[in-house]
Amino acid sequence: MTTARNIKDSLSQAEVTKKKRQFAVLTHLKQNKVAFISFIFLILVHIIVFLGPFAWHVTPEQISKDGSLVGWSLQHPFGTDDLGRDVFSRMLHGGRVTLLVGLCSMLFSLIIGTFIGACAGFLGKAVEAVFMRITEAMMAIPNFFFVLVALTVLGTSPFMVIIVIAFSSWMEIARIVYGETLKWKEYEFVEAANASGASTARIMAKYILPQIIPSIIVSGTLTIAWAILTESAISYLGLGIQPPTATWGNMLQNSQQYIWTAPILGILPGIAITLVVLAYNFLGDGLRDALDPRYVNK
Amino acid sequence: MLRFLIHRIGQSIILLFIVTIITFFLINLAPGGPKGVTRMDASPEERQAMIERYGLDKPVIVRYGEWLKGAIHGDLGISYTSNEPVIKRIDERLPYTIELTVYTIIFSVVFGIIFGVISAIRRGKVLDHLINFVSVIGLSIPAFWLGIMLILLFSVSLHWLPSSGVGPRGSDFNVLGYLAHLIMPVIILSTTVLPNIVRFTRSSMLEVISQNFIRTARAKGAKEVVVIYSHALRNALIPVITIIGVMIPRLLSGAVITESIFGWTGIGNLIIEAANGRDYPLVMGITVVITVVVIICNLLVDLIYSQVDPRVKNVA
């Protein structure tokens, strides 16, 4: 009888820790002005980029009759580029692609990293040895080299770019999840769940993953920042998503030549990338501080 | 010590082995089969000739075995685009990348530690926030874009610095020209690691300052300068060594972009050429060599760390 009650107590303890943490995180995030502003800014940018094209009907490929490299006008708020395409429209559509690549890469990267890390941590023995060696090997390859090699053989469609970036950036998440799984595995409520006959998958999903979610969110946020930077760099090198599909990265590709005649072509996408990545970095930092156990316990 | 060394070297060899498997099979199992692994611009006859010449009709496992056997003997195959040994092409370029990376590490470590310590001492003050803010901006600006902007400012408008190339070498070497070519690439490459070193030094410093022995030093009346620079800094810098190891792959990744902006004829530029020319043996060779560099650096960092901090040796 007492054992049954102990098990029940331990299991509800898991719920309590979770709630306590969530509450503390929210309070701390609100106090961090920079992170909070970044968060609002990101929401706005995503709304503009994803909903903007529904209001702004000029398509990014359409060649304007006003000619190329024209300046500011009502028809073209940011002018036109070297081929006479509307820069504003290209910024919106390019932003869609860039941000989507960032978000999707992060998502895939989280899935791969969490799977590898959780399996290695929870299953132990051979799985642990193999998965962690692969993780270390992937960490030893400078990831930009990996991305270049993979894109060369797999092609440069947006989908491939997402997959390749994800496969080059899951290692940190795997290590975090691995470490956390090892830690939480030892807790009473997990042992209790184990004793009450729950399956491995169920323990993982119901008791361990929820504890890890905060750390995953932090690395996820920072992974988006990294993915956006990588996408823009490979697009700039001409090895990423190919024109005519616009991305903020490949919009910069030819902009150097026109920097004096049409400076906006070279500056606007660069600023857009910088601000979005900056906001993701600030948000990630803010979340990390908010989730730091040293703050949570206070 | 010897056991630690042997253990770490063994681990490194296993890692390298896994890396070759990942890269080789990624390249060779890509869609299109062996025929896909030849150059796209080749005519069918040329392709057939290449397939026979490079033995591409053999099973992948067999080819991996042959490649590995060659690699152990220092033979990484023949480059498709230049018909020279891959190892020779890498050998011509690698020194330039190492040169650029070493200068960047020195630059980043020196300034990273200085700014990190200032930030820690002035914790919560304006200067701390400013340094943190600039660090995050440094991490967020696309390096290639910042590079273009610097070129436009310092080369195109002001004519202060050369926009590309590795500078005067060999017989017409001169210090000023050499340094002028280094400034912008080093600054751009350091944006990939400098912010991390600043932040890491800061947190390491804060951690040490909060410990008891610092309080003791202060309590016994030591001057603040002595406490910070003699007691705290020395202990705070030990963990900073580890982050240099972590930064090496990132620096080499950054080198690809930096080299391509500034026309620096290193290995980063070579892999872009190889990727564009679909020169698979070269791509494979570069990836393996660059990983060897990373693994050796990590080994060195571990060794240095175990010498400075005896606690590590006992763990291993």
Coordinates of C-alpha atoms in Angstrom, one line a residue:
Chain A
M1 CA 0.0 0.0 0.0
T2 CA 2.7 2.5 1.0
T3 CA 4.7 1.7 -2.1
A4 CA 1.7 2.4 -4.3
R5 CA 1.3 5.8 -2.6
N6 CA 5.0 6.6 -2.9
I7 CA 4.8 5.9 -6.6
K8 CA 1.8 8.2 -7.0
D9 CA 3.5 10.9 -5.0
S10 CA 6.6 10.7 -7.1
L11 CA 4.6 10.9 -10.3
S12 CA 2.8 14.0 -9.2
Q13 CA 6.1 15.5 -8.2
A14 CA 7.0 15.5 -11.8
E15 CA 4.0 17.6 -12.6
V16 CA 4.8 20.1 -9.9
T17 CA 8.4 20.6 -11.0
K18 CA 7.1 21.2 -14.5
K19 CA 4.5 23.8 -13.5
K20 CA 7.0 25.6 -11.2
R21 CA 9.5 25.9 -14.0
Q22 CA 7.0 27.2 -16.5
F23 CA 5.8 29.9 -14.2
A24 CA 9.3 31.1 -13.3
V25 CA 10.2 31.1 -17.0
L26 CA 7.4 33.4 -18.0
T27 CA 8.1 35.9 -15.2
H28 CA 11.8 36.0 -16.1
L29 CA 11.2 36.4 -19.8
K30 CA 8.9 39.3 -19.2
Q31 CA 11.5 41.0 -17.1
N32 CA 14.1 40.7 -19.8
K33 CA 13.1 43.6 -22.0
V34 CA 15.5 42.8 -24.9
A35 CA 14.2 39.2 -25.2
F36 CA 10.6 40.4 -24.9
I37 CA 11.0 43.0 -27.6
S38 CA 12.8 40.5 -29.8
F39 CA 9.9 38.1 -29.4
I40 CA 7.3 40.8 -30.4
F41 CA 9.6 41.8 -33.3
L42 CA 9.8 38.2 -34.6
I43 CA 6.1 37.8 -34.5
L44 CA 5.6 41.0 -36.5
V45 CA 8.2 40.0 -39.1
H46 CA 6.6 36.6 -39.5
I47 CA 3.2 38.1 -39.9
I48 CA 4.4 40.7 -42.5
V49 CA 6.4 38.1 -44.5
F50 CA 3.8 35.4 -44.5
L51 CA 0.6 37.5 -44.9
G52 CA 2.2 40.4 -46.8
P53 CA 2.0 38.7 -50.2
F54 CA -1.8 38.4 -49.8
A55 CA -2.0 42.2 -49.7
W56 CA 0.9 43.1 -52.0
H57 CA -0.1 41.5 -55.3
V58 CA 3.1 42.2 -57.4
T59 CA 4.8 38.9 -58.0
P60 CA 8.5 38.6 -57.3
E61 CA 9.3 37.4 -60.9
Q62 CA 7.2 40.0 -62.7
I63 CA 9.3 42.4 -64.7
S64 CA 8.2 46.0 -64.2
K65 CA 7.6 48.3 -67.2
D66 CA 9.3 51.1 -65.2
G67 CA 12.6 49.5 -66.0
S68 CA 15.4 48.2 -63.9
L69 CA 17.1 49.8 -60.9
V70 CA 14.4 52.5 -60.5
G71 CA 14.2 54.3 -57.2
W72 CA 11.4 54.7 -54.7
S73 CA 7.8 55.0 -56.0
L74 CA 4.3 54.1 -55.0
Q75 CA 4.3 51.1 -57.4
H76 CA 7.7 50.0 -56.0
P77 CA 8.2 51.1 -52.4
F78 CA 11.9 49.9 -52.5
G79 CA 12.4 50.4 -56.2
T80 CA 13.3 47.6 -58.7
D81 CA 16.3 45.3 -59.0
D82 CA 18.8 44.8 -61.9
L83 CA 16.2 42.8 -63.8
G84 CA 13.4 45.2 -63.1
R85 CA 11.7 43.1 -60.5
D86 CA 9.9 44.7 -57.5
V87 CA 12.3 44.6 -54.5
F88 CA 9.5 44.9 -52.0
S89 CA 7.8 41.8 -53.4
R90 CA 11.1 40.0 -53.5
M91 CA 11.8 40.9 -49.9
L92 CA 8.4 39.5 -48.8
H93 CA 8.7 36.2 -50.9
G94 CA 12.4 35.9 -50.2
G95 CA 11.7 36.3 -46.5
R96 CA 9.1 33.6 -46.6
V97 CA 11.7 31.2 -48.0
T98 CA 14.4 32.2 -45.7
L99 CA 12.3 32.1 -42.6
L100 CA 10.7 28.8 -43.6
V101 CA 14.1 27.3 -44.2
G102 CA 15.1 28.5 -40.7
L103 CA 12.0 27.1 -39.0
C104 CA 11.8 23.8 -40.9
S105 CA 15.5 23.1 -40.5
M106 CA 15.2 23.8 -36.7
L107 CA 12.2 21.4 -36.5
F108 CA 14.0 18.6 -38.3
S109 CA 17.2 19.2 -36.4
L110 CA 15.2 19.0 -33.1
I111 CA 13.6 15.7 -34.2
I112 CA 16.9 14.1 -35.2
G113 CA 18.8 15.5 -32.1
T114 CA 16.1 14.5 -29.6
F115 CA 15.7 11.1 -31.1
I116 CA 19.4 10.3 -31.1
G117 CA 20.0 11.9 -27.7
A118 CA 17.1 10.3 -26.0
C119 CA 17.8 6.8 -27.4
A120 CA 21.5 7.1 -26.5
G121 CA 20.6 8.3 -23.0
F122 CA 17.8 5.9 -22.2
L123 CA 18.7 2.7 -24.0
G124 CA 22.4 2.8 -23.0
K125 CA 25.0 0.2 -24.0
A126 CA 25.5 -0.4 -27.7
V127 CA 23.0 2.2 -28.9
E128 CA 24.6 4.8 -26.6
A129 CA 28.1 3.9 -27.9
V130 CA 27.2 4.0 -31.6
F131 CA 25.0 7.1 -31.4
M132 CA 27.3 9.2 -29.4
R133 CA 30.3 8.3 -31.6
I134 CA 28.3 9.4 -34.6
T135 CA 27.4 12.6 -32.9
E136 CA 31.1 13.3 -32.0
A137 CA 32.2 12.5 -35.6
M138 CA 29.6 14.9 -37.0
M139 CA 30.8 17.5 -34.6
A140 CA 34.3 17.1 -35.8
I141 CA 33.4 17.9 -39.4
P142 CA 33.2 21.7 -39.8
N143 CA 29.5 21.9 -40.6
F144 CA 29.9 24.3 -43.5
F145 CA 32.0 21.7 -45.2
F146 CA 29.4 19.1 -44.6
V147 CA 26.7 21.4 -46.0
L148 CA 28.7 22.1 -49.1
V149 CA 29.5 18.4 -49.7
A150 CA 25.9 17.3 -49.1
L151 CA 24.4 20.0 -51.3
T152 CA 26.8 19.2 -54.1
V153 CA 25.6 15.6 -54.3
L154 CA 22.0 16.1 -53.3
G155 CA 21.0 19.2 -55.2
T156 CA 19.8 22.6 -54.1
S157 CA 16.0 22.5 -53.9
P158 CA 14.6 24.3 -50.9
F159 CA 13.6 20.9 -49.4
M160 CA 17.2 19.6 -49.7
V161 CA 18.6 22.8 -48.2
I162 CA 16.3 22.3 -45.2
I163 CA 17.3 18.6 -44.8
V164 CA 21.0 19.3 -45.2
I165 CA 21.0 22.2 -42.7
A166 CA 19.1 20.0 -40.3
F167 CA 21.5 17.1 -40.7
S168 CA 24.4 19.5 -40.0
S169 CA 23.1 21.0 -36.8
W170 CA 21.4 18.3 -34.7
M171 CA 24.5 17.4 -32.6
E172 CA 24.3 20.0 -30.0
I173 CA 20.6 19.2 -29.3
A174 CA 21.5 15.5 -29.2
R175 CA 24.1 16.1 -26.6
I176 CA 21.8 18.2 -24.5
V177 CA 19.0 15.7 -24.6
Y178 CA 21.5 12.9 -23.9
G179 CA 22.8 14.6 -20.8
E180 CA 19.4 15.5 -19.5
T181 CA 18.0 12.1 -20.1
L182 CA 20.9 10.6 -18.1
K183 CA 20.1 13.0 -15.3
W184 CA 16.3 12.6 -15.2
K185 CA 16.5 8.8 -15.6
E186 CA 17.8 8.6 -12.0
Y187 CA 14.9 10.6 -10.6
E188 CA 12.4 8.9 -8.3
F189 CA 9.3 9.5 -10.5
V190 CA 11.0 7.9 -13.5
E191 CA 11.9 4.9 -11.4
A192 CA 8.4 4.9 -10.0
A193 CA 7.0 4.8 -13.5
N194 CA 9.3 2.1 -14.4
A195 CA 8.2 0.1 -11.4
S196 CA 4.6 0.6 -12.2
G197 CA 5.3 -1.2 -15.5
A198 CA 5.2 1.7 -18.0
S199 CA 6.9 1.0 -21.4
T200 CA 10.2 2.7 -22.3
A201 CA 8.5 4.8 -25.0
R202 CA 5.9 5.9 -22.6
I203 CA 8.4 6.9 -19.9
M204 CA 10.3 8.8 -22.4
A205 CA 7.4 10.6 -23.8
K206 CA 5.5 11.3 -20.6
Y207 CA 8.1 11.7 -17.9
I208 CA 11.5 12.5 -19.5
L209 CA 10.8 14.6 -22.6
P210 CA 8.6 17.2 -20.7
Q211 CA 11.5 17.9 -18.4
I212 CA 13.9 18.4 -21.3
I213 CA 11.6 20.7 -23.3
P214 CA 12.9 24.0 -21.8
S215 CA 16.5 23.2 -22.9
I216 CA 15.2 22.0 -26.3
I217 CA 13.4 25.3 -26.8
V218 CA 16.5 27.3 -26.1
S219 CA 18.7 25.4 -28.5
G220 CA 15.9 25.4 -31.1
T221 CA 15.7 29.2 -31.0
L222 CA 19.5 29.4 -31.5
T223 CA 19.4 26.7 -34.2
I224 CA 16.9 28.8 -36.2
A225 CA 19.4 31.7 -36.1
W226 CA 22.2 29.5 -37.3
A227 CA 20.1 27.9 -40.0
I228 CA 19.1 31.3 -41.4
L229 CA 22.7 32.5 -41.5
T230 CA 23.8 29.2 -43.2
E231 CA 21.1 29.4 -45.8
S232 CA 22.0 33.0 -46.7
A233 CA 25.7 32.2 -46.8
I234 CA 25.3 29.2 -49.2
S235 CA 22.8 31.1 -51.3
Y236 CA 25.3 33.9 -51.5
L237 CA 28.0 31.5 -52.7
G238 CA 25.6 30.3 -55.4
L239 CA 25.4 26.8 -53.9
G240 CA 22.1 27.2 -52.1
I241 CA 18.5 27.8 -53.3
Q242 CA 18.8 28.9 -56.9
P243 CA 17.2 32.0 -58.6
P244 CA 14.6 32.9 -59.7
T245 CA 13.3 31.7 -56.3
A246 CA 14.2 34.7 -54.1
T247 CA 15.8 34.3 -50.7
W248 CA 17.3 37.0 -48.6
G249 CA 20.7 35.3 -49.2
N250 CA 20.6 35.0 -52.9
M251 CA 19.2 38.5 -53.3
L252 CA 22.6 39.7 -52.1
Q253 CA 24.4 37.6 -54.7
N254 CA 24.6 40.2 -57.4
S255 CA 23.9 43.3 -55.3
Q256 CA 27.6 44.3 -55.0
Q257 CA 27.8 45.5 -58.5
Y258 CA 24.9 47.9 -58.0
I259 CA 25.9 49.1 -54.5
W260 CA 26.4 52.7 -55.7
T261 CA 23.5 52.9 -58.2
A262 CA 21.0 51.1 -56.1
P263 CA 22.4 50.6 -52.5
I264 CA 19.1 49.4 -51.2
L265 CA 19.6 46.1 -53.1
G266 CA 22.7 45.2 -51.1
I267 CA 21.6 46.7 -47.8
L268 CA 18.0 45.7 -47.3
P269 CA 18.3 41.9 -47.4
G270 CA 21.5 42.1 -45.2
I271 CA 19.7 44.2 -42.6
A272 CA 16.7 41.9 -42.7
I273 CA 18.8 38.8 -42.1
T274 CA 20.8 40.6 -39.3
L275 CA 17.7 41.8 -37.5
V276 CA 15.9 38.5 -37.6
V277 CA 19.0 36.5 -36.5
L278 CA 19.7 39.1 -33.8
A279 CA 16.2 38.8 -32.5
Y280 CA 16.4 35.0 -32.4
N281 CA 19.7 35.1 -30.6
F282 CA 18.4 37.6 -28.1
L283 CA 15.3 35.5 -27.5
G284 CA 17.4 32.3 -27.1
D285 CA 19.7 34.1 -24.6
G286 CA 16.7 35.4 -22.7
L287 CA 15.1 32.0 -22.6
R288 CA 18.3 30.5 -21.4
D289 CA 18.7 32.9 -18.6
A290 CA 15.0 32.4 -17.7
L291 CA 15.5 28.7 -17.7
D292 CA 18.7 28.7 -15.7
P293 CA 18.1 26.6 -12.6
R294 CA 20.0 29.2 -10.6
Y295 CA 17.2 31.7 -11.4
V296 CA 14.4 29.2 -11.2
N297 CA 15.3 28.2 -7.6
K298 CA 15.3 31.7 -6.4
Chain B
M1 CA 49.7 10.6 -18.7
L2 CA 50.7 8.1 -21.3
R3 CA 47.5 6.1 -20.7
F4 CA 45.5 9.3 -21.2
L5 CA 47.3 10.1 -24.4
I6 CA 46.8 6.6 -25.9
H7 CA 43.2 6.6 -24.9
R8 CA 42.6 9.9 -26.6
I9 CA 44.5 9.0 -29.7
G10 CA 42.5 5.8 -30.0
Q11 CA 39.3 7.7 -29.7
S12 CA 40.4 10.2 -32.4
I13 CA 41.2 7.4 -34.8
I14 CA 37.7 5.9 -34.3
L15 CA 36.1 9.3 -34.9
L16 CA 38.1 9.9 -38.1
F17 CA 37.1 6.4 -39.3
I18 CA 33.4 7.3 -38.8
V19 CA 33.8 10.6 -40.5
T20 CA 35.3 8.9 -43.6
I21 CA 32.3 6.4 -43.7
I22 CA 29.8 9.2 -43.4
T23 CA 31.4 11.3 -46.1
F24 CA 32.2 8.5 -48.5
F25 CA 28.8 7.0 -48.4
L26 CA 27.0 10.4 -48.5
I27 CA 28.9 11.2 -51.7
N28 CA 28.7 7.8 -53.3
L29 CA 25.1 6.8 -52.4
A30 CA 23.7 10.1 -53.7
P31 CA 20.9 9.7 -56.3
G32 CA 22.1 8.7 -59.7
G33 CA 24.4 5.9 -58.6
P34 CA 28.0 5.7 -59.7
K35 CA 27.2 7.5 -62.9
G36 CA 25.8 10.5 -60.9
V37 CA 29.2 10.7 -59.3
T38 CA 30.8 11.9 -62.5
R39 CA 30.8 15.5 -63.8
M40 CA 27.6 16.8 -65.1
D41 CA 29.1 18.5 -68.1
A42 CA 30.7 15.3 -69.5
S43 CA 29.4 13.6 -72.6
P44 CA 28.2 10.0 -72.4
E45 CA 31.5 8.7 -73.9
E46 CA 33.5 10.8 -71.5
R47 CA 31.4 9.5 -68.6
Q48 CA 32.0 5.9 -69.6
A49 CA 35.7 6.6 -69.8
M50 CA 35.6 8.2 -66.4
I51 CA 33.6 5.3 -64.9
E52 CA 36.2 2.8 -66.2
R53 CA 39.2 5.0 -65.3
Y54 CA 38.1 5.6 -61.7
G55 CA 36.5 2.2 -61.2
L56 CA 33.1 3.6 -60.5
D57 CA 31.3 0.5 -61.7
K58 CA 32.5 -1.5 -58.6
P59 CA 30.3 -1.8 -55.6
V60 CA 30.5 1.2 -53.1
I61 CA 31.9 -1.0 -50.3
V62 CA 34.7 -2.2 -52.5
R63 CA 35.5 1.3 -53.5
Y64 CA 35.4 2.5 -49.9
G65 CA 37.9 -0.2 -49.0
E66 CA 40.2 0.9 -51.8
W67 CA 39.9 4.5 -50.9
L68 CA 40.6 3.7 -47.2
K69 CA 43.6 1.6 -48.2
G70 CA 45.0 4.5 -50.2
A71 CA 44.2 7.1 -47.6
I72 CA 46.1 5.2 -44.9
H73 CA 49.1 5.4 -47.2
G74 CA 48.5 9.2 -47.8
D75 CA 46.9 8.8 -51.2
L76 CA 43.5 10.4 -51.5
G77 CA 42.9 9.8 -55.2
I78 CA 43.1 11.9 -58.3
S79 CA 41.2 15.2 -58.7
Y80 CA 38.7 15.0 -61.6
T81 CA 39.2 18.6 -62.6
S82 CA 43.0 18.9 -62.7
N83 CA 44.1 15.2 -62.8
E84 CA 46.6 16.0 -60.1
P85 CA 46.7 14.0 -56.8
V86 CA 44.1 15.3 -54.4
I87 CA 46.7 15.5 -51.6
K88 CA 48.9 17.8 -53.7
R89 CA 46.1 20.2 -54.3
I90 CA 45.2 20.3 -50.7
D91 CA 48.8 20.7 -49.7
E92 CA 49.1 23.8 -51.8
R93 CA 46.1 25.4 -50.2
L94 CA 46.0 24.3 -46.6
P95 CA 48.9 26.4 -45.3
Y96 CA 47.0 29.6 -46.3
T97 CA 44.0 28.5 -44.3
I98 CA 46.1 27.6 -41.3
E99 CA 47.8 30.9 -41.5
L100 CA 44.5 32.8 -41.6
T101 CA 43.0 30.7 -38.8
V102 CA 46.0 31.0 -36.5
Y103 CA 46.1 34.8 -36.8
T104 CA 42.3 34.9 -36.1
I105 CA 42.7 32.7 -33.1
I106 CA 45.4 35.0 -31.6
F107 CA 43.3 38.1 -32.4
S108 CA 40.1 36.6 -31.0
V109 CA 41.6 35.2 -27.9
V110 CA 43.4 38.4 -27.0
F111 CA 40.5 40.7 -27.5
G112 CA 38.0 38.1 -26.3
I113 CA 39.7 37.8 -23.0
I114 CA 40.1 41.6 -22.6
F115 CA 36.5 42.3 -23.4
G116 CA 35.3 39.4 -21.4
V117 CA 37.2 40.5 -18.3
I118 CA 36.0 44.1 -18.6
S119 CA 32.5 42.9 -19.0
A120 CA 32.7 40.7 -15.8
I121 CA 34.3 43.4 -13.7
R122 CA 31.7 45.9 -14.8
R123 CA 28.9 43.5 -14.4
G124 CA 25.5 45.0 -14.9
K125 CA 27.0 48.4 -15.8
V126 CA 26.6 50.1 -19.2
L127 CA 29.9 48.8 -20.5
D128 CA 28.9 45.2 -19.8
H129 CA 25.6 45.7 -21.6
L130 CA 27.3 47.4 -24.5
I131 CA 29.9 44.6 -24.9
N132 CA 27.2 42.0 -24.7
F133 CA 25.1 43.8 -27.2
V134 CA 27.9 44.1 -29.7
S135 CA 28.8 40.5 -29.2
V136 CA 25.3 39.3 -30.1
I137 CA 25.4 41.6 -33.2
G138 CA 28.7 40.1 -34.2
L139 CA 27.1 36.6 -34.0
S140 CA 24.1 37.7 -36.0
I141 CA 25.5 39.6 -38.9
P142 CA 26.1 37.4 -41.9
A143 CA 29.9 37.3 -42.2
F144 CA 29.8 37.6 -46.0
W145 CA 27.6 40.6 -45.9
L146 CA 29.7 42.4 -43.3
G147 CA 32.7 41.5 -45.5
I148 CA 31.2 43.1 -48.6
M149 CA 30.3 46.2 -46.6
L150 CA 33.9 46.5 -45.2
I151 CA 35.3 46.1 -48.8
L152 CA 33.0 48.8 -50.0
L153 CA 34.1 51.1 -47.2
F154 CA 37.8 50.5 -46.9
S155 CA 38.8 49.3 -50.4
V156 CA 36.3 50.9 -52.8
S157 CA 35.7 54.3 -51.2
L158 CA 38.6 55.0 -48.9
H159 CA 41.3 52.9 -50.8
W160 CA 42.9 52.1 -47.4
L161 CA 43.0 48.3 -47.7
P162 CA 43.3 45.8 -50.6
S163 CA 40.0 44.1 -51.3
S164 CA 41.4 40.6 -52.1
G165 CA 44.4 38.3 -52.3
V166 CA 46.9 36.9 -49.9
G167 CA 49.3 39.8 -50.2
P168 CA 52.9 39.9 -51.3
R169 CA 54.7 36.6 -50.8
G170 CA 58.2 35.1 -51.4
S171 CA 60.7 37.5 -53.0
D172 CA 58.5 40.7 -52.9
F173 CA 57.4 40.2 -49.3
N174 CA 56.9 43.4 -47.3
V175 CA 55.4 43.6 -43.9
L176 CA 53.0 46.5 -44.6
G177 CA 51.5 44.9 -47.7
Y178 CA 51.2 41.5 -45.9
L179 CA 49.4 43.0 -42.9
A180 CA 47.1 45.1 -45.0
H181 CA 45.9 42.0 -46.8
L182 CA 45.3 40.2 -43.4
I183 CA 43.3 42.9 -41.6
M184 CA 39.9 42.5 -43.1
P185 CA 39.9 38.7 -43.5
V186 CA 41.0 38.3 -39.8
I187 CA 38.3 40.7 -38.6
I188 CA 35.6 39.0 -40.6
L189 CA 36.7 35.5 -39.6
S190 CA 36.9 36.5 -35.9
T191 CA 33.2 37.5 -35.9
T192 CA 32.5 33.8 -35.9
V193 CA 34.4 33.1 -32.6
L194 CA 35.2 36.4 -30.8
P195 CA 31.7 36.9 -29.4
N196 CA 31.7 33.4 -27.9
I197 CA 35.1 33.9 -26.3
V198 CA 34.0 37.2 -24.8
R199 CA 30.8 35.7 -23.3
F200 CA 32.6 32.5 -22.1
T201 CA 35.4 34.5 -20.4
R202 CA 32.8 36.7 -18.8
S203 CA 30.8 33.9 -17.3
S204 CA 34.0 32.0 -16.3
M205 CA 35.3 35.1 -14.6
L206 CA 32.0 35.7 -12.7
E207 CA 32.0 32.1 -11.6
V208 CA 35.5 32.4 -10.1
I209 CA 34.9 35.7 -8.5
S210 CA 31.9 34.3 -6.6
Q211 CA 34.1 31.5 -5.0
N212 CA 35.4 31.4 -1.5
F213 CA 39.1 31.8 -2.2
I214 CA 38.4 35.2 -3.8
R215 CA 36.5 36.2 -0.7
T216 CA 39.4 35.1 1.4
A217 CA 41.9 37.0 -0.7
R218 CA 39.7 40.1 -0.3
A219 CA 39.2 39.5 3.4
K220 CA 42.9 39.3 4.0
G221 CA 43.2 42.8 2.5
A222 CA 44.6 42.1 -0.9
K223 CA 44.2 44.9 -3.3
E224 CA 41.3 44.6 -5.8
V225 CA 43.7 44.7 -8.7
V226 CA 45.7 41.8 -7.3
V227 CA 42.5 39.8 -6.5
I228 CA 41.2 40.2 -10.0
Y229 CA 44.3 39.9 -12.2
S230 CA 46.4 37.5 -10.1
H231 CA 43.9 35.3 -8.3
A232 CA 40.7 35.4 -10.4
L233 CA 41.9 35.8 -13.9
R234 CA 44.4 32.9 -13.7
N235 CA 41.7 30.5 -12.6
A236 CA 39.1 31.9 -15.0
L237 CA 41.3 31.4 -18.0
I238 CA 41.7 27.7 -17.6
P239 CA 38.2 26.8 -19.0
V240 CA 38.7 29.3 -21.8
I241 CA 41.2 26.9 -23.3
T242 CA 38.4 24.3 -23.8
I243 CA 36.3 26.7 -25.8
I244 CA 39.2 27.3 -28.3
G245 CA 38.9 23.6 -29.1
V246 CA 35.2 23.9 -29.6
M247 CA 35.7 26.9 -31.9
I248 CA 38.1 25.3 -34.3
P249 CA 35.4 23.6 -36.5
R250 CA 33.4 26.8 -36.5
L251 CA 36.5 28.8 -37.5
L252 CA 37.2 26.5 -40.4
S253 CA 33.5 26.8 -41.5
G254 CA 33.8 30.5 -41.3
A255 CA 37.0 30.3 -43.4
V256 CA 35.1 29.1 -46.4
I257 CA 33.0 32.3 -46.5
T258 CA 35.9 34.6 -45.5
E259 CA 38.2 33.1 -48.2
S260 CA 35.6 33.4 -50.9
I261 CA 34.9 37.1 -50.1
F262 CA 38.6 38.1 -50.0
G263 CA 40.0 35.8 -52.7
W264 CA 42.2 34.1 -50.1
T265 CA 43.6 31.0 -51.8
G266 CA 43.0 28.6 -48.9
I267 CA 41.2 25.3 -48.6
G268 CA 37.8 27.0 -48.2
N269 CA 38.1 28.5 -51.7
L270 CA 39.2 25.1 -52.9
I271 CA 36.2 23.3 -51.6
I272 CA 33.9 25.8 -53.3
E273 CA 35.8 25.2 -56.6
A274 CA 35.6 21.4 -56.0
A275 CA 31.9 21.6 -55.3
N276 CA 31.1 23.7 -58.3
G277 CA 33.2 21.4 -60.5
R278 CA 31.7 18.3 -58.9
D279 CA 35.2 17.1 -58.2
Y280 CA 34.2 14.4 -55.8
P281 CA 37.6 12.9 -54.9
L282 CA 38.7 16.4 -54.1
V283 CA 35.6 17.2 -52.0
M284 CA 36.0 13.9 -50.1
G285 CA 39.8 14.6 -49.6
I286 CA 39.2 18.1 -48.3
T287 CA 36.6 17.0 -45.9
V288 CA 38.7 14.3 -44.4
V289 CA 41.9 16.5 -44.2
I290 CA 39.9 19.3 -42.5
T291 CA 38.5 16.9 -40.0
V292 CA 42.0 15.6 -39.3
V293 CA 43.0 19.2 -38.5
V294 CA 40.0 19.6 -36.2
I295 CA 40.7 16.3 -34.4
I296 CA 44.4 17.1 -33.9
C297 CA 43.5 20.5 -32.6
N298 CA 41.0 19.0 -30.1
L299 CA 43.6 16.5 -29.0
L300 CA 46.2 19.3 -28.4
V301 CA 43.6 21.4 -26.5
D302 CA 42.8 18.4 -24.3
L303 CA 46.4 17.8 -23.6
I304 CA 47.1 21.4 -22.7
Y305 CA 44.0 21.4 -20.5
S306 CA 45.0 18.2 -18.7
Q307 CA 48.4 19.8 -18.0
V308 CA 47.0 23.0 -16.7
D309 CA 44.1 21.4 -14.7
P310 CA 45.2 18.2 -13.1
R311 CA 41.6 17.3 -12.2
V312 CA 40.9 16.4 -15.8
K313 CA 43.6 13.7 -16.0
N314 CA 42.1 11.8 -13.1
V315 CA 38.7 11.7 -14.7
A316 CA 39.9 10.2 -18.0

